PDB file of C-alpha atoms in Angstrom:
ATOM      1  CA  GLN A   1      -1.655   8.448 -17.016  1.00 80.00           C
ATOM      2  CA  VAL A   2      -0.715   7.484 -13.503  1.00 85.00           C
ATOM      3  CA  GLN A   3       0.980   3.814 -13.142  1.00 91.00           C
ATOM      4  CA  LEU A   4       1.518   2.333  -9.469  1.00 94.00           C
ATOM      5  CA  VAL A   5       4.218  -0.616  -9.287  1.00 93.00           C
ATOM      6  CA  GLU A   6       4.081  -2.712  -6.301  1.00 95.00           C
ATOM      7  CA  SER A   7       7.116  -5.010  -4.979  1.00 94.00           C
ATOM      8  CA  GLY A   8       8.304  -7.130  -1.866  1.00 96.00           C
ATOM      9  CA  GLY A   9       5.443  -9.456  -1.337  1.00 95.00           C
ATOM     10  CA  GLY A  10       6.087 -12.667  -0.449  1.00 97.00           C
ATOM     11  CA  LEU A  11       6.153 -15.878   1.617  1.00 98.00           C
ATOM     12  CA  VAL A  12       7.409 -15.488   5.495  1.00 98.00           C
ATOM     13  CA  GLN A  13       6.710 -17.061   8.576  1.00 98.00           C
ATOM     14  CA  PRO A  14       4.369 -16.032  11.405  1.00 98.00           C
ATOM     15  CA  GLY A  15       6.120 -13.946  13.593  1.00 98.00           C
ATOM     16  CA  GLY A  16       8.515 -12.032  10.770  1.00 98.00           C
ATOM     17  CA  SER A  17       8.598  -8.942   8.514  1.00 98.00           C
ATOM     18  CA  LEU A  18       7.695  -7.742   5.296  1.00 98.00           C
ATOM     19  CA  ARG A  19       8.056  -4.069   3.329  1.00 98.00           C
ATOM     20  CA  LEU A  20       6.127  -3.525   0.422  1.00 98.00           C
ATOM     21  CA  THR A  21       7.115  -0.514  -1.582  1.00 98.00           C
ATOM     22  CA  CYS A  22       4.783   1.157  -4.132  1.00 97.00           C
ATOM     23  CA  ALA A  23       6.534   3.596  -7.068  1.00 95.00           C
ATOM     24  CA  ALA A  24       4.086   5.904  -8.838  1.00 93.00           C
ATOM     25  CA  THR A  25       5.369   6.879 -12.420  1.00 90.00           C
ATOM     26  CA  GLY A  26       4.235   7.871 -15.485  1.00 88.00           C
ATOM     27  CA  SER A  27       2.845  11.768 -16.371  1.00 83.00           C
ATOM     28  CA  ILE A  28       2.453  12.681 -12.643  1.00 84.00           C
ATOM     29  CA  PHE A  29       1.658  16.554 -11.946  1.00 85.00           C
ATOM     30  CA  SER A  30       0.889  15.556  -8.411  1.00 87.00           C
ATOM     31  CA  ILE A  31       0.288  12.830  -5.841  1.00 90.00           C
ATOM     32  CA  GLY A  32      -2.245  12.727  -2.669  1.00 92.00           C
ATOM     33  CA  SER A  33      -2.940  10.894  -0.247  1.00 94.00           C
ATOM     34  CA  MET A  34      -1.292   7.124  -0.829  1.00 96.00           C
ATOM     35  CA  GLY A  35      -2.551   4.304   0.939  1.00 97.00           C
ATOM     36  CA  TRP A  36      -2.353   0.320   1.423  1.00 98.00           C
ATOM     37  CA  TYR A  37      -5.194  -2.182   1.578  1.00 98.00           C
ATOM     38  CA  ARG A  38      -5.892  -5.993   1.368  1.00 98.00           C
ATOM     39  CA  GLN A  39      -8.365  -8.834  -0.037  1.00 98.00           C
ATOM     40  CA  ALA A  40      -8.114 -12.489   1.405  1.00 97.00           C
ATOM     41  CA  PRO A  41      -9.575 -14.874  -0.609  1.00 93.00           C
ATOM     42  CA  GLY A  42     -13.568 -14.977  -0.204  1.00 95.00           C
ATOM     43  CA  LYS A  43     -13.327 -11.258   1.646  1.00 97.00           C
ATOM     44  CA  GLU A  44     -14.072  -7.704   0.405  1.00 97.00           C
ATOM     45  CA  ARG A  45     -10.801  -4.971  -0.107  1.00 97.00           C
ATOM     46  CA  GLU A  46      -9.971  -3.753   3.104  1.00 98.00           C
ATOM     47  CA  LEU A  47      -8.054  -0.328   4.189  1.00 98.00           C
ATOM     48  CA  VAL A  48      -4.696  -1.126   5.870  1.00 98.00           C
ATOM     49  CA  ALA A  49      -2.583   2.250   6.409  1.00 98.00           C
ATOM     50  CA  THR A  50      -2.688   5.704   4.340  1.00 98.00           C
ATOM     51  CA  ILE A  51      -0.413   8.598   4.888  1.00 97.00           C
ATOM     52  CA  THR A  52      -1.399  12.415   3.577  1.00 95.00           C
ATOM     53  CA  SER A  53       1.815  14.167   1.412  1.00 92.00           C
ATOM     54  CA  GLY A  54       2.137  15.856   4.304  1.00 94.00           C
ATOM     55  CA  GLY A  55       3.069  12.550   6.741  1.00 96.00           C
ATOM     56  CA  THR A  56      -0.460  12.139   8.353  1.00 97.00           C
ATOM     57  CA  THR A  57      -0.837   9.151   9.092  1.00 98.00           C
ATOM     58  CA  THR A  58      -3.964   6.300   9.717  1.00 98.00           C
ATOM     59  CA  TYR A  59      -4.031   2.500  10.684  1.00 98.00           C
ATOM     60  CA  ALA A  60      -7.068  -0.114  10.119  1.00 98.00           C
ATOM     61  CA  ASP A  61      -6.902  -1.467  14.387  1.00 98.00           C
ATOM     62  CA  SER A  62      -5.686  -4.508  12.908  1.00 98.00           C
ATOM     63  CA  VAL A  63      -2.255  -3.680  12.532  1.00 98.00           C
ATOM     64  CA  LYS A  64      -1.756  -0.673  14.774  1.00 98.00           C
ATOM     65  CA  GLY A  65       1.696  -1.189  16.201  1.00 98.00           C
ATOM     66  CA  ARG A  66       2.670  -3.876  14.050  1.00 98.00           C
ATOM     67  CA  PHE A  67       2.786  -2.299  10.712  1.00 98.00           C
ATOM     68  CA  THR A  68       4.330   1.114   9.794  1.00 98.00           C
ATOM     69  CA  ILE A  69       3.273   2.973   6.755  1.00 98.00           C
ATOM     70  CA  SER A  70       5.840   6.171   5.269  1.00 98.00           C
ATOM     71  CA  ARG A  71       6.300   8.103   2.096  1.00 97.00           C
ATOM     72  CA  ASP A  72       9.187   9.164  -0.108  1.00 96.00           C
ATOM     73  CA  ASN A  73       7.452  12.505  -1.724  1.00 93.00           C
ATOM     74  CA  ALA A  74      10.662  13.268  -3.884  1.00 93.00           C
ATOM     75  CA  LYS A  75      10.459   9.526  -5.637  1.00 94.00           C
ATOM     76  CA  ASN A  76       6.374   9.734  -5.953  1.00 93.00           C
ATOM     77  CA  THR A  77       7.098   6.107  -3.578  1.00 96.00           C
ATOM     78  CA  VAL A  78       4.542   4.657  -0.307  1.00 97.00           C
ATOM     79  CA  TYR A  79       6.034   1.980   1.615  1.00 98.00           C
ATOM     80  CA  LEU A  80       4.781  -0.257   3.972  1.00 98.00           C
ATOM     81  CA  GLN A  81       6.803  -2.679   6.885  1.00 98.00           C
ATOM     82  CA  MET A  82       5.029  -5.743   8.271  1.00 98.00           C
ATOM     83  CA  ASN A  83       6.808  -6.378  11.362  1.00 98.00           C
ATOM     84  CA  SER A  84       4.810  -9.359  13.825  1.00 98.00           C
ATOM     85  CA  LEU A  85       3.265 -11.214  10.670  1.00 98.00           C
ATOM     86  CA  LYS A  86       0.066 -12.969  11.853  1.00 98.00           C
ATOM     87  CA  PRO A  87      -2.018 -15.590   9.317  1.00 97.00           C
ATOM     88  CA  GLU A  88      -4.876 -13.205   8.773  1.00 97.00           C
ATOM     89  CA  ASP A  89      -2.402 -10.606   7.539  1.00 98.00           C
ATOM     90  CA  THR A  90      -2.750 -13.135   4.477  1.00 98.00           C
ATOM     91  CA  ALA A  91      -3.894 -11.309   1.358  1.00 98.00           C
ATOM     92  CA  VAL A  92      -2.997  -9.438  -1.859  1.00 98.00           C
ATOM     93  CA  TYR A  93      -1.937  -5.997  -1.012  1.00 98.00           C
ATOM     94  CA  TYR A  94      -2.597  -3.142  -3.155  1.00 98.00           C
ATOM     95  CA  CYS A  95      -1.581   0.563  -3.093  1.00 97.00           C
ATOM     96  CA  ASN A  96      -3.769   2.956  -4.275  1.00 97.00           C
ATOM     97  CA  THR A  97      -3.505   6.960  -4.731  1.00 95.00           C
ATOM     98  CA  VAL A  98      -4.972  10.009  -5.941  1.00 91.00           C
ATOM     99  CA  GLY A  99      -3.047  11.545  -8.730  1.00 88.00           C
ATOM    100  CA  VAL A 100      -3.407  14.522 -11.057  1.00 89.00           C
ATOM    101  CA  ASP A 101      -1.435  13.976 -14.597  1.00 87.00           C
ATOM    102  CA  TYR A 102       0.348  16.870 -16.747  1.00 88.00           C
ATOM    103  CA  SER A 103      -2.942  17.087 -18.545  1.00 89.00           C
ATOM    104  CA  GLY A 104      -4.833  17.827 -15.582  1.00 88.00           C
ATOM    105  CA  ARG A 105      -6.437  14.628 -15.314  1.00 88.00           C
ATOM    106  CA  ILE A 106      -7.763  13.556 -11.933  1.00 91.00           C
ATOM    107  CA  GLY A 107      -7.548   9.583 -11.700  1.00 91.00           C
ATOM    108  CA  ASN A 108      -7.765   7.067  -8.465  1.00 94.00           C
ATOM    109  CA  TYR A 109      -5.195   4.751  -9.316  1.00 94.00           C
ATOM    110  CA  TRP A 110      -4.295   1.498  -8.317  1.00 96.00           C
ATOM    111  CA  GLY A 111      -1.499  -1.157  -8.208  1.00 96.00           C
ATOM    112  CA  GLN A 112      -1.767  -4.533  -9.882  1.00 95.00           C
ATOM    113  CA  GLY A 113      -1.587  -6.323  -6.052  1.00 96.00           C
ATOM    114  CA  THR A 114       0.821  -8.233  -4.621  1.00 97.00           C
ATOM    115  CA  GLN A 115       1.108 -11.240  -2.426  1.00 98.00           C
ATOM    116  CA  VAL A 116       1.682 -11.818   1.106  1.00 98.00           C
ATOM    117  CA  THR A 117       1.905 -15.305   2.632  1.00 98.00           C
ATOM    118  CA  ALA A 118       2.160 -15.557   6.731  1.00 98.00           C
ATOM    119  CA  ALA A 119       2.535 -19.436   7.618  1.00 95.00           C
ATOM    120  CA  PRO A 120       4.686 -21.718   8.527  1.00 93.00           C
TER     121      PRO A 120
END
């Protein structure tokens, strides 16, 4: 079984910055692409950014140039640096990955979510 533990959310003024961290723990054999999604009240969950194990990244158009995703493969950890935050970035942010545990099971795993609020 693989667990994802997120941290780093909070309240920040518009224009400010936050850094989210997501660590994969448990019986991990391998971790594939890792990503961040977000869900605002009354809206569907949407992709924010992804990164492969080789470091290839993709971003939603709404965050390009402001957010940076990175990962530390040795630590099974993914980060999301968020700069120039806007009120419309306010949402619960979720970490996601597809991993294989030592029993050979492949699973699509989600973190518990962390609240990010950009408001005066």
